PDB file of C-alpha atoms and ligand atoms in Angstrom:
ATOM      1  CA  MET F 150       4.093  18.587  27.976  1.00 38.00           C
ATOM      2  CA  SER F 151       6.425  16.746  25.113  1.00 42.00           C
ATOM      3  CA  TYR F 152       4.532  14.877  22.220  1.00 45.00           C
ATOM      4  CA  SER F 153       5.898  11.509  23.034  1.00 51.00           C
ATOM      5  CA  SER F 154       5.892  12.192  27.059  1.00 66.00           C
ATOM      6  CA  ARG F 155       5.734   9.062  29.244  1.00 76.00           C
ATOM      7  CA  ASP F 156       2.476  11.007  30.776  1.00 91.00           C
ATOM      8  CA  ARG F 157       0.393  11.908  28.214  1.00 96.00           C
ATOM      9  CA  LEU F 158      -2.501   9.107  28.705  1.00 98.00           C
ATOM     10  CA  ALA F 159      -1.674   8.566  32.661  1.00 97.00           C
ATOM     11  CA  GLY F 160      -4.737   7.370  34.773  1.00 97.00           C
ATOM     12  CA  LYS F 161      -6.439   6.702  31.254  1.00 98.00           C
ATOM     13  CA  VAL F 162      -7.553   2.943  31.144  1.00 98.00           C
ATOM     14  CA  ALA F 163      -7.010   1.446  27.344  1.00 99.00           C
ATOM     15  CA  ILE F 164      -8.472  -1.625  25.330  1.00 99.00           C
ATOM     16  CA  VAL F 165      -6.856  -2.284  22.238  1.00 99.00           C
ATOM     17  CA  THR F 166      -9.361  -5.366  21.298  1.00 99.00           C
ATOM     18  CA  GLY F 167      -6.699  -7.175  18.938  1.00 98.00           C
ATOM     19  CA  ALA F 168      -3.556  -7.072  20.497  1.00 98.00           C
ATOM     20  CA  ALA F 169      -2.008 -10.197  21.068  1.00 98.00           C
ATOM     21  CA  HIS F 170      -0.630  -9.268  17.211  1.00 96.00           C
ATOM     22  CA  GLY F 171       0.446  -6.849  14.809  1.00 96.00           C
ATOM     23  CA  LEU F 172      -0.889  -2.803  14.782  1.00 98.00           C
ATOM     24  CA  GLY F 173      -2.656  -3.579  18.114  1.00 98.00           C
ATOM     25  CA  ALA F 174       0.702  -4.847  20.031  1.00 98.00           C
ATOM     26  CA  GLU F 175       2.434  -2.009  19.371  1.00 98.00           C
ATOM     27  CA  THR F 176      -0.841   0.338  19.658  1.00 98.00           C
ATOM     28  CA  ALA F 177      -1.283  -1.597  23.204  1.00 98.00           C
ATOM     29  CA  ARG F 178       2.836  -0.616  23.798  1.00 98.00           C
ATOM     30  CA  VAL F 179       2.461   2.637  21.905  1.00 98.00           C
ATOM     31  CA  LEU F 180      -0.334   3.256  24.916  1.00 98.00           C
ATOM     32  CA  ALA F 181       0.878   1.625  28.187  1.00 98.00           C
ATOM     33  CA  SER F 182       4.813   3.151  27.077  1.00 98.00           C
ATOM     34  CA  GLN F 183       2.150   6.867  27.109  1.00 98.00           C
ATOM     35  CA  GLY F 184       0.752   6.333  30.886  1.00 98.00           C
ATOM     36  CA  ALA F 185      -2.293   3.893  29.741  1.00 98.00           C
ATOM     37  CA  ARG F 186      -3.112   1.218  31.735  1.00 98.00           C
ATOM     38  CA  VAL F 187      -3.658  -1.604  29.151  1.00 98.00           C
ATOM     39  CA  ALA F 188      -6.612  -4.512  28.194  1.00 99.00           C
ATOM     40  CA  ILE F 189      -4.737  -6.569  26.133  1.00 98.00           C
ATOM     41  CA  VAL F 190      -8.343  -8.724  24.214  1.00 98.00           C
ATOM     42  CA  ASP F 191      -7.263 -11.057  21.872  1.00 98.00           C
ATOM     43  CA  ILE F 192      -8.624 -14.295  20.969  1.00 98.00           C
ATOM     44  CA  ASN F 193      -5.517 -15.599  21.434  1.00 98.00           C
ATOM     45  CA  LEU F 194      -4.755 -15.957  25.172  1.00 98.00           C
ATOM     46  CA  GLU F 195      -1.156 -16.545  25.016  1.00 98.00           C
ATOM     47  CA  ALA F 196       0.329 -14.304  22.589  1.00 98.00           C
ATOM     48  CA  ALA F 197      -1.584 -11.219  24.777  1.00 98.00           C
ATOM     49  CA  GLN F 198      -0.100 -12.894  28.052  1.00 98.00           C
ATOM     50  CA  GLY F 199       3.479 -12.067  26.110  1.00 98.00           C
ATOM     51  CA  VAL F 200       1.970  -8.552  24.919  1.00 98.00           C
ATOM     52  CA  VAL F 201       1.489  -8.047  28.698  1.00 98.00           C
ATOM     53  CA  ALA F 202       4.467  -9.300  30.078  1.00 98.00           C
ATOM     54  CA  GLU F 203       7.241  -7.027  27.571  1.00 98.00           C
ATOM     55  CA  ILE F 204       4.626  -3.789  28.662  1.00 98.00           C
ATOM     56  CA  GLU F 205       5.851  -5.302  32.235  1.00 98.00           C
ATOM     57  CA  ALA F 206       7.752  -5.829  31.325  1.00 98.00           C
ATOM     58  CA  ALA F 207       8.946  -1.483  30.425  1.00 97.00           C
ATOM     59  CA  GLY F 208       7.437  -0.652  33.516  1.00 97.00           C
ATOM     60  CA  GLY F 209       4.137  -0.267  32.282  1.00 98.00           C
ATOM     61  CA  GLU F 210       0.350  -1.756  33.480  1.00 98.00           C
ATOM     62  CA  ALA F 211      -1.178  -3.567  31.878  1.00 98.00           C
ATOM     63  CA  MET F 212      -3.301  -7.147  31.309  1.00 98.00           C
ATOM     64  CA  ALA F 213      -4.567 -10.612  28.996  1.00 98.00           C
ATOM     65  CA  ILE F 214      -8.196 -11.416  28.563  1.00 98.00           C
ATOM     66  CA  LYS F 215      -8.996 -13.676  25.904  1.00 98.00           C
ATOM     67  CA  VAL F 216     -12.234 -13.014  24.553  1.00 98.00           C
ATOM     68  CA  ASP F 217     -13.573 -14.238  21.572  1.00 98.00           C
ATOM     69  CA  LEU F 218     -15.270 -11.308  19.468  1.00 98.00           C
ATOM     70  CA  THR F 219     -18.639 -12.833  17.480  1.00 98.00           C
ATOM     71  CA  SER F 220     -19.484 -13.689  22.234  1.00 98.00           C
ATOM     72  CA  GLU F 221     -21.688 -10.842  23.453  1.00 98.00           C
ATOM     73  CA  SER F 222     -21.210 -12.301  26.867  1.00 98.00           C
ATOM     74  CA  GLU F 223     -17.261 -12.287  26.392  1.00 98.00           C
ATOM     75  CA  ILE F 224     -17.828  -9.067  25.302  1.00 98.00           C
ATOM     76  CA  MET F 225     -19.549  -8.105  28.492  1.00 98.00           C
ATOM     77  CA  GLY F 226     -17.760  -9.951  31.017  1.00 98.00           C
ATOM     78  CA  MET F 227     -14.346  -8.429  29.096  1.00 98.00           C
ATOM     79  CA  ALA F 228     -15.362  -4.954  29.783  1.00 98.00           C
ATOM     80  CA  GLU F 229     -16.654  -5.270  33.330  1.00 98.00           C
ATOM     81  CA  ALA F 230     -13.548  -7.680  33.796  1.00 98.00           C
ATOM     82  CA  VAL F 231     -11.508  -4.911  32.865  1.00 98.00           C
ATOM     83  CA  GLU F 232     -13.305  -2.229  35.326  1.00 98.00           C
ATOM     84  CA  GLN F 233     -13.334  -4.376  38.206  1.00 98.00           C
ATOM     85  CA  ARG F 234      -9.108  -4.368  37.748  1.00 98.00           C
ATOM     86  CA  PHE F 235      -9.105  -0.594  36.355  1.00 98.00           C
ATOM     87  CA  GLY F 236     -12.587   1.139  37.963  1.00 98.00           C
ATOM     88  CA  ARG F 237     -12.989   3.155  34.182  1.00 98.00           C
ATOM     89  CA  ILE F 238     -12.503   2.720  30.640  1.00 99.00           C
ATOM     90  CA  ASP F 239     -11.366   5.588  28.939  1.00 99.00           C
ATOM     91  CA  VAL F 240      -9.809   3.869  25.316  1.00 99.00           C
ATOM     92  CA  LEU F 241     -11.651   1.693  23.335  1.00 99.00           C
ATOM     93  CA  HIS F 242      -9.886   0.740  19.862  1.00 99.00           C
ATOM     94  CA  ASN F 243     -11.410  -1.545  17.744  1.00 99.00           C
ATOM     95  CA  ASN F 244      -7.745  -2.780  15.913  1.00 98.00           C
ATOM     96  CA  ALA F 245      -9.495  -6.877  15.521  1.00 98.00           C
ATOM     97  CA  ALA F 246      -9.831  -8.116  12.060  1.00 98.00           C
ATOM     98  CA  ALA F 247     -10.029 -11.436  11.036  1.00 98.00           C
ATOM     99  CA  LEU F 248      -7.365 -11.510   8.743  1.00 93.00           C
ATOM    100  CA  ASP F 249      -5.724 -14.684   8.707  1.00 92.00           C
ATOM    101  CA  VAL F 250      -4.446 -16.569   5.280  1.00 91.00           C
ATOM    102  CA  PRO F 251      -7.667 -18.714   5.078  1.00 96.00           C
ATOM    103  CA  GLN F 252      -9.945 -15.846   5.387  1.00 97.00           C
ATOM    104  CA  ARG F 253      -8.629 -13.311   2.762  1.00 95.00           C
ATOM    105  CA  GLN F 254      -8.220 -16.756   0.447  1.00 95.00           C
ATOM    106  CA  ALA F 255     -12.375 -17.434   1.157  1.00 98.00           C
ATOM    107  CA  ASP F 256     -13.208 -13.375   0.508  1.00 98.00           C
ATOM    108  CA  ARG F 257     -12.707 -12.839  -2.952  1.00 98.00           C
ATOM    109  CA  ASP F 258     -15.489 -11.310  -5.837  1.00 98.00           C
ATOM    110  CA  VAL F 259     -18.469 -11.659  -4.565  1.00 98.00           C
ATOM    111  CA  CYS F 260     -19.670 -14.882  -7.132  1.00 98.00           C
ATOM    112  CA  ASN F 261     -17.248 -15.989  -5.154  1.00 98.00           C
ATOM    113  CA  VAL F 262     -16.987 -15.000  -1.028  1.00 98.00           C
ATOM    114  CA  SER F 263     -17.436 -17.901   0.688  1.00 98.00           C
ATOM    115  CA  ILE F 264     -21.130 -16.938   2.767  1.00 98.00           C
ATOM    116  CA  GLU F 265     -18.846 -18.112   6.453  1.00 98.00           C
ATOM    117  CA  ALA F 266     -15.988 -15.539   4.955  1.00 98.00           C
ATOM    118  CA  TRP F 267     -18.803 -13.220   4.406  1.00 98.00           C
ATOM    119  CA  ASP F 268     -20.373 -13.959   7.887  1.00 98.00           C
ATOM    120  CA  ARG F 269     -16.985 -14.112   9.590  1.00 98.00           C
ATOM    121  CA  ALA F 270     -16.217 -10.749   8.694  1.00 98.00           C
ATOM    122  CA  LEU F 271     -18.925  -9.205   9.372  1.00 98.00           C
ATOM    123  CA  ASP F 272     -19.014 -10.827  12.529  1.00 98.00           C
ATOM    124  CA  VAL F 273     -15.673  -9.725  14.231  1.00 98.00           C
ATOM    125  CA  ASN F 274     -14.962  -6.792  12.518  1.00 98.00           C
ATOM    126  CA  ALA F 275     -18.660  -4.923  12.439  1.00 98.00           C
ATOM    127  CA  ARG F 276     -21.341  -7.207  15.121  1.00 98.00           C
ATOM    128  CA  GLY F 277     -17.808  -6.877  17.858  1.00 98.00           C
ATOM    129  CA  ALA F 278     -16.544  -3.503  17.368  1.00 99.00           C
ATOM    130  CA  MET F 279     -20.497  -2.919  17.831  1.00 99.00           C
ATOM    131  CA  LEU F 280     -20.919  -5.317  20.819  1.00 99.00           C
ATOM    132  CA  CYS F 281     -17.733  -4.099  21.885  1.00 99.00           C
ATOM    133  CA  SER F 282     -18.712  -0.408  21.820  1.00 99.00           C
ATOM    134  CA  LYS F 283     -22.484  -1.364  23.811  1.00 98.00           C
ATOM    135  CA  HIS F 284     -20.943  -2.908  26.627  1.00 98.00           C
ATOM    136  CA  VAL F 285     -18.179  -0.164  26.604  1.00 99.00           C
ATOM    137  CA  VAL F 286     -19.635   3.248  26.176  1.00 99.00           C
ATOM    138  CA  PRO F 287     -22.003   2.803  29.997  1.00 98.00           C
ATOM    139  CA  VAL F 288     -18.346   2.329  31.561  1.00 98.00           C
ATOM    140  CA  MET F 289     -17.068   5.292  29.966  1.00 98.00           C
ATOM    141  CA  LEU F 290     -19.931   7.798  30.909  1.00 98.00           C
ATOM    142  CA  LYS F 291     -19.456   6.795  34.165  1.00 98.00           C
ATOM    143  CA  THR F 292     -16.518   8.813  33.878  1.00 98.00           C
ATOM    144  CA  GLY F 293     -17.589  11.520  32.053  1.00 98.00           C
ATOM    145  CA  GLY F 294     -16.900   9.516  27.795  1.00 98.00           C
ATOM    146  CA  GLY F 295     -13.673   9.333  26.567  1.00 98.00           C
ATOM    147  CA  SER F 296     -12.021   8.361  23.375  1.00 99.00           C
ATOM    148  CA  ILE F 297     -13.379   4.662  21.149  1.00 99.00           C
ATOM    149  CA  ILE F 298     -10.789   4.454  17.407  1.00 99.00           C
ATOM    150  CA  HIS F 299     -12.076   1.939  14.468  1.00 98.00           C
ATOM    151  CA  SER F 300      -9.472   1.068  12.532  1.00 98.00           C
ATOM    152  CA  THR F 301     -11.028   0.794   8.738  1.00 98.00           C
ATOM    153  CA  SER F 302      -9.372   0.919   5.384  1.00 98.00           C
ATOM    154  CA  GLY F 303      -9.240   1.857   2.129  1.00 96.00           C
ATOM    155  CA  PHE F 304     -11.167  -1.216   1.075  1.00 97.00           C
ATOM    156  CA  GLY F 305     -14.212  -0.118   2.623  1.00 97.00           C
ATOM    157  CA  GLN F 306     -13.942   3.019   1.078  1.00 96.00           C
ATOM    158  CA  LEU F 307     -12.710   2.527  -2.427  1.00 96.00           C
ATOM    159  CA  GLY F 308     -14.404  -1.011  -5.001  1.00 96.00           C
ATOM    160  CA  ASP F 309     -11.341  -3.121  -5.108  1.00 96.00           C
ATOM    161  CA  VAL F 310     -11.534  -6.912  -6.961  1.00 97.00           C
ATOM    162  CA  THR F 311     -11.657  -8.797  -4.122  1.00 97.00           C
ATOM    163  CA  LEU F 312     -11.774  -8.814  -0.429  1.00 98.00           C
ATOM    164  CA  THR F 313     -15.647  -8.483  -0.793  1.00 98.00           C
ATOM    165  CA  ALA F 314     -16.789  -8.865   2.300  1.00 98.00           C
ATOM    166  CA  TYR F 315     -14.332  -7.767   4.732  1.00 98.00           C
ATOM    167  CA  ALA F 316     -14.070  -4.007   2.771  1.00 98.00           C
ATOM    168  CA  ALA F 317     -18.487  -4.393   3.482  1.00 98.00           C
ATOM    169  CA  SER F 318     -16.631  -4.546   7.570  1.00 98.00           C
ATOM    170  CA  LYS F 319     -15.103  -2.157   7.401  1.00 98.00           C
ATOM    171  CA  ALA F 320     -17.614   1.013   5.260  1.00 98.00           C
ATOM    172  CA  ALA F 321     -20.243  -1.221   8.747  1.00 98.00           C
ATOM    173  CA  LEU F 322     -17.110   0.555  10.788  1.00 98.00           C
ATOM    174  CA  MET F 323     -17.034   3.926   9.165  1.00 98.00           C
ATOM    175  CA  ALA F 324     -20.579   4.294   9.723  1.00 98.00           C
ATOM    176  CA  LEU F 325     -21.257   3.378  13.567  1.00 98.00           C
ATOM    177  CA  SER F 326     -17.747   5.012  14.293  1.00 98.00           C
ATOM    178  CA  ARG F 327     -20.351   8.635  13.097  1.00 98.00           C
ATOM    179  CA  SER F 328     -23.220   6.968  14.692  1.00 99.00           C
ATOM    180  CA  ILE F 329     -21.625   6.778  18.005  1.00 99.00           C
ATOM    181  CA  ALA F 330     -19.595  10.174  17.981  1.00 99.00           C
ATOM    182  CA  ALA F 331     -22.979  11.315  17.046  1.00 99.00           C
ATOM    183  CA  GLN F 332     -25.315  10.042  19.335  1.00 98.00           C
ATOM    184  CA  PHE F 333     -22.727   9.801  22.620  1.00 99.00           C
ATOM    185  CA  GLY F 334     -20.475  13.682  21.593  1.00 98.00           C
ATOM    186  CA  LYS F 335     -22.124  15.391  24.106  1.00 98.00           C
ATOM    187  CA  LYS F 336     -22.144  13.377  27.502  1.00 98.00           C
ATOM    188  CA  GLY F 337     -17.882  13.395  26.761  1.00 98.00           C
ATOM    189  CA  ILE F 338     -17.603  10.093  24.199  1.00 98.00           C
ATOM    190  CA  ARG F 339     -16.109  11.106  20.980  1.00 99.00           C
ATOM    191  CA  SER F 340     -14.843   8.727  18.119  1.00 99.00           C
ATOM    192  CA  ASN F 341     -13.358   8.468  14.944  1.00 99.00           C
ATOM    193  CA  ALA F 342     -11.261   5.771  12.331  1.00 98.00           C
ATOM    194  CA  ILE F 343      -8.956   5.825  11.242  1.00 98.00           C
ATOM    195  CA  MET F 344      -8.421   4.640   7.039  1.00 98.00           C
ATOM    196  CA  ILE F 345      -5.165   2.306   6.979  1.00 98.00           C
ATOM    197  CA  GLY F 346      -2.801   1.872   4.120  1.00 97.00           C
ATOM    198  CA  PHE F 347      -0.902  -1.159   3.371  1.00 96.00           C
ATOM    199  CA  VAL F 348       0.897  -1.532   6.908  1.00 96.00           C
ATOM    200  CA  LEU F 349       3.897  -4.522   6.966  1.00 91.00           C
ATOM    201  CA  ASN F 350       3.244  -5.849   9.885  1.00 86.00           C
ATOM    202  CA  ASP F 351       5.860  -9.163  10.598  1.00 83.00           C
ATOM    203  CA  HIS F 352       2.938 -11.582   8.312  1.00 82.00           C
ATOM    204  CA  ALA F 353       2.481  -9.425   6.155  1.00 83.00           C
ATOM    205  CA  GLN F 354       5.614  -9.758   5.750  1.00 83.00           C
ATOM    206  CA  LYS F 355       5.858 -13.580   5.710  1.00 84.00           C
ATOM    207  CA  THR F 356       2.608 -14.086   3.859  1.00 83.00           C
ATOM    208  CA  VAL F 357       2.501 -11.191   1.221  1.00 88.00           C
ATOM    209  CA  PRO F 358       4.150 -12.348  -2.270  1.00 91.00           C
ATOM    210  CA  GLU F 359       6.651  -9.024  -3.035  1.00 93.00           C
ATOM    211  CA  GLU F 360       5.159  -8.335  -6.530  1.00 95.00           C
ATOM    212  CA  ILE F 361       2.082  -7.053  -3.939  1.00 93.00           C
ATOM    213  CA  LYS F 362       3.877  -5.462  -2.053  1.00 94.00           C
ATOM    214  CA  GLN F 363       5.763  -3.673  -5.189  1.00 95.00           C
ATOM    215  CA  ILE F 364       1.804  -2.900  -6.871  1.00 95.00           C
ATOM    216  CA  LEU F 365       0.563  -1.059  -3.251  1.00 95.00           C
ATOM    217  CA  LEU F 366       3.943   0.478  -2.700  1.00 96.00           C
ATOM    218  CA  ALA F 367       3.703   1.847  -5.295  1.00 96.00           C
ATOM    219  CA  GLN F 368      -0.001   3.694  -4.983  1.00 96.00           C
ATOM    220  CA  HIS F 369       1.157   5.047  -1.411  1.00 97.00           C
ATOM    221  CA  LEU F 370       2.696   9.021  -2.014  1.00 98.00           C
ATOM    222  CA  THR F 371       5.352   7.551   1.144  1.00 98.00           C
ATOM    223  CA  PRO F 372       9.184   6.620   0.134  1.00 97.00           C
ATOM    224  CA  GLN F 373       8.197   3.066   2.090  1.00 96.00           C
ATOM    225  CA  LEU F 374       5.301   1.114   3.213  1.00 96.00           C
ATOM    226  CA  GLY F 375       3.492   2.386   6.888  1.00 97.00           C
ATOM    227  CA  SER F 376       5.067   0.741   9.585  1.00 96.00           C
ATOM    228  CA  PRO F 377       2.891  -0.460  13.407  1.00 97.00           C
ATOM    229  CA  ARG F 378       4.078   1.993  15.292  1.00 97.00           C
ATOM    230  CA  GLN F 379       2.958   4.678  12.492  1.00 98.00           C
ATOM    231  CA  ILE F 380       0.248   4.059  13.162  1.00 98.00           C
ATOM    232  CA  ALA F 381      -0.094   2.924  17.277  1.00 98.00           C
ATOM    233  CA  ASP F 382       1.421   7.308  17.680  1.00 98.00           C
ATOM    234  CA  VAL F 383      -2.576   8.610  15.513  1.00 98.00           C
ATOM    235  CA  VAL F 384      -4.102   5.714  17.983  1.00 98.00           C
ATOM    236  CA  ALA F 385      -2.456   7.503  21.009  1.00 98.00           C
ATOM    237  CA  PHE F 386      -2.512  10.790  19.765  1.00 98.00           C
ATOM    238  CA  LEU F 387      -6.725  10.184  19.105  1.00 98.00           C
ATOM    239  CA  ALA F 388      -6.610   8.101  22.551  1.00 98.00           C
ATOM    240  CA  SER F 389      -5.408  11.443  23.554  1.00 98.00           C
ATOM    241  CA  GLU F 390      -6.260  14.647  25.337  1.00 97.00           C
ATOM    242  CA  GLU F 391      -4.411  16.998  22.891  1.00 97.00           C
ATOM    243  CA  SER F 392      -7.217  15.667  20.030  1.00 98.00           C
ATOM    244  CA  SER F 393     -10.214  16.442  21.767  1.00 98.00           C
ATOM    245  CA  PHE F 394     -11.948  18.924  19.401  1.00 98.00           C
ATOM    246  CA  ILE F 395     -11.858  15.525  16.481  1.00 98.00           C
ATOM    247  CA  THR F 396     -14.633  13.425  16.724  1.00 99.00           C
ATOM    248  CA  GLY F 397     -16.547  11.808  14.209  1.00 98.00           C
ATOM    249  CA  ALA F 398     -14.366  11.946  11.257  1.00 98.00           C
ATOM    250  CA  THR F 399     -12.249   8.754   9.660  1.00 98.00           C
ATOM    251  CA  ILE F 400      -8.510  10.432   9.406  1.00 98.00           C
ATOM    252  CA  PRO F 401      -6.303   8.301   6.459  1.00 98.00           C
ATOM    253  CA  VAL F 402      -3.122   6.851   8.224  1.00 98.00           C
ATOM    254  CA  ASP F 403      -2.358   5.135   4.938  1.00 98.00           C
ATOM    255  CA  GLY F 404       0.629   7.455   3.113  1.00 98.00           C
ATOM    256  CA  GLY F 405      -1.217   9.300   0.534  1.00 98.00           C
ATOM    257  CA  PHE F 406      -2.758   5.358  -1.276  1.00 97.00           C
ATOM    258  CA  THR F 407      -6.539   7.564  -0.923  1.00 97.00           C
ATOM    259  CA  SER F 408      -5.426  10.753  -1.844  1.00 97.00           C
ATOM    260  CA  HIS F 409      -4.538  10.311  -4.693  1.00 97.00           C
ATOM    261  CA  SER F 410      -5.856   9.959  -8.871  1.00 96.00           C
ATOM    262  CA  PRO F 411      -6.522   6.241  -9.759  1.00 94.00           C
ATOM    263  CA  ALA F 412      -4.779   7.226 -13.423  1.00 95.00           C
ATOM    264  CA  MET F 413      -1.622   8.374 -11.117  1.00 95.00           C
ATOM    265  CA  VAL F 414       0.602   5.369 -11.199  1.00 95.00           C
ATOM    266  CA  PRO F 415      -0.063   4.311 -14.971  1.00 95.00           C
ATOM    267  CA  LEU F 416       0.808   8.432 -16.084  1.00 95.00           C
ATOM    268  CA  SER F 417       3.324   8.600 -14.519  1.00 95.00           C
ATOM    269  CA  GLU F 418       5.370   5.964 -16.402  1.00 95.00           C
ATOM    270  CA  TYR F 419       3.573   7.737 -19.182  1.00 96.00           C
ATOM    271  CA  PHE F 420       5.551  10.872 -18.198  1.00 96.00           C
ATOM    272  CA  GLU F 421       8.543   9.172 -17.872  1.00 96.00           C
ATOM    273  CA  ARG F 422       9.021   6.957 -20.995  1.00 96.00           C
ATOM    274  CA  GLN F 423       8.003  10.467 -22.883  1.00 95.00           C
ATOM    275  CA  GLY F 424      10.824  12.802 -20.787  1.00 97.00           C
ATOM    276  CA  SER F 425       8.304  14.694 -19.980  1.00 96.00           C
ATOM    277  CA  ASN F 426       5.044  15.380 -18.170  1.00 94.00           C
ATOM    278  CA  LYS F 427       3.262  17.705 -20.039  1.00 93.00           C
ATOM    279  CA  LEU F 428       0.294  17.691 -21.246  1.00 88.00           C
TER     280      LEU F 428
HETATM  281  N1  NAD N  79      -2.645  -4.318   8.645  1.00 81.93           N
HETATM  282  C1  NAD N  79      -1.924  -3.236   7.048  1.00 81.93           C
HETATM  283  O1  NAD N  79      -0.997  -2.896   5.984  1.00 81.93           O
HETATM  284  C2  NAD N  79      -4.074  -3.523   7.789  1.00 81.93           C
HETATM  285  C3  NAD N  79      -4.533  -2.428   6.103  1.00 81.93           C
HETATM  286  C4  NAD N  79      -6.052  -1.239   6.927  1.00 81.93           C
HETATM  287  C5  NAD N  79      -6.268  -2.103   7.808  1.00 81.93           C
HETATM  288  N2  NAD N  79      -6.050  -2.629   9.002  1.00 81.93           N
HETATM  289  C6  NAD N  79      -6.644  -3.608   9.707  1.00 81.93           C
HETATM  290  O2  NAD N  79      -5.896  -2.646  10.826  1.00 81.93           O
HETATM  291  C7  NAD N  79      -6.426  -3.639  12.146  1.00 81.93           C
HETATM  292  C8  NAD N  79      -4.604  -4.394  13.016  1.00 81.93           C
HETATM  293  O3  NAD N  79      -4.909  -5.929  11.543  1.00 81.93           O
HETATM  294  P1  NAD N  79      -2.991  -6.222  11.963  1.00 81.93           P
HETATM  295  O4  NAD N  79      -2.655  -6.310  10.480  1.00 81.93           O
HETATM  296  O5  NAD N  79      -2.683  -5.877  12.902  1.00 81.93           O
HETATM  297  O6  NAD N  79      -3.635  -7.096  12.141  1.00 81.93           O
HETATM  298  P2  NAD N  79      -3.771  -9.092  12.309  1.00 81.93           P
HETATM  299  O7  NAD N  79      -3.903 -10.118  11.815  1.00 81.93           O
HETATM  300  O8  NAD N  79      -1.936  -9.507  12.587  1.00 81.93           O
HETATM  301  O9  NAD N  79      -3.957  -8.809  13.585  1.00 81.93           O
HETATM  302  C9  NAD N  79      -4.953  -9.063  14.217  1.00 81.93           C
HETATM  303  C10 NAD N  79      -5.978  -9.294  15.707  1.00 81.93           C
HETATM  304  O10 NAD N  79      -6.882  -9.718  15.561  1.00 81.93           O
HETATM  305  C11 NAD N  79      -7.278 -11.021  17.042  1.00 81.93           C
HETATM  306  N3  NAD N  79      -8.263 -11.196  16.116  1.00 81.93           N
HETATM  307  C12 NAD N  79      -8.960 -12.805  14.771  1.00 81.93           C
HETATM  308  N4  NAD N  79      -9.832 -12.292  15.237  1.00 81.93           N
HETATM  309  C13 NAD N  79     -10.109 -12.403  16.747  1.00 81.93           C
HETATM  310  C14 NAD N  79     -11.475 -12.771  17.081  1.00 81.93           C
HETATM  311  N5  NAD N  79     -12.926 -13.367  16.576  1.00 81.93           N
HETATM  312  N6  NAD N  79     -11.592 -12.514  18.114  1.00 81.93           N
HETATM  313  C15 NAD N  79     -10.798 -11.963  19.334  1.00 81.93           C
HETATM  314  N7  NAD N  79      -9.602 -11.768  18.507  1.00 81.93           N
HETATM  315  C16 NAD N  79      -9.906 -12.073  16.821  1.00 81.93           C
HETATM  316  C17 NAD N  79      -6.104 -12.033  16.017  1.00 81.93           C
HETATM  317  O11 NAD N  79      -6.028 -12.919  17.074  1.00 81.93           O
HETATM  318  C18 NAD N  79      -4.820 -10.817  16.242  1.00 81.93           C
HETATM  319  O12 NAD N  79      -4.086 -10.555  17.163  1.00 81.93           O
HETATM  320  C19 NAD N  79      -7.080  -4.378  11.744  1.00 81.93           C
HETATM  321  O13 NAD N  79      -8.453  -4.056  11.527  1.00 81.93           O
HETATM  322  C20 NAD N  79      -7.443  -4.470   9.741  1.00 81.93           C
HETATM  323  O14 NAD N  79      -7.925  -4.616   9.568  1.00 81.93           O
HETATM  324  C21 NAD N  79      -5.067  -2.968   8.420  1.00 81.93           C
END
């Protein structure tokens, strides 16, 4: 089977949370293009329906479900609806996060993070992922297991000067992923986290200042920042049987952002000025 074969995920049913926009939407399109039937789960139903229409126009199968991930009853209803429509669940991609501009601006250093922003980040990003896992794992077990993929960030691993709540929520997801891997591995469920670098989705293209893009690009080892497709391809791999011996892992998909010394950029500039990298 070729690497991007249309039937690589044939027969599988996938849930992607936060799939109405950004990386989740691209991942849903890629999973569907490889044969999975996909549930597009998002708080924004209209945009989720737009992604379903795109998938169907390309010959795939998908359904849109409106869910606020802070509501356990809505999440339970979502898992039931997917099982009812598609008969099984094989893949859960915990991708959704509260990342809109007001949320990011209220989530600053620990003395200046609003309690509402803290609660919302933890509620949507971590508690929501836990609840989706809680209600999807029993459905996966009925058919012998599945693959759960959690979207985390370098913020969950490294200290930084802002986004305190977001960072805590992403660290929680890494722990959640390992707990699920340990608790359900013997029953056929794999759980992995992907630690994503800076990816220019449509929203980031418009809302992130150019200077910040350049600061972040300098810290990536790749010529460009990430694209949604580069993330979606890794999720598709982790959803597929090709990754069947990978579980409990946190995999950087970040262009080397978290792989190098913090001194690398200023040192490179220093060496540039000196005309040599002799130490
Ligand atoms: N884009 C990046 O550079 C980057 C970097 C590191 C990690 N990530 C992670 O990747 C994932 C996707 O990021 P993105 O850039 O595509 O974000 P995005 O803001 O474009 O998409 C997030 C989606 O989550 C949905 N959502 C928000 N609150 C919700 C709720 N309460 N219930 C249901 N859905 C809700 C939104 O409607 C939206 O469709 C996130 O987990 C993010 O933390 C992204």
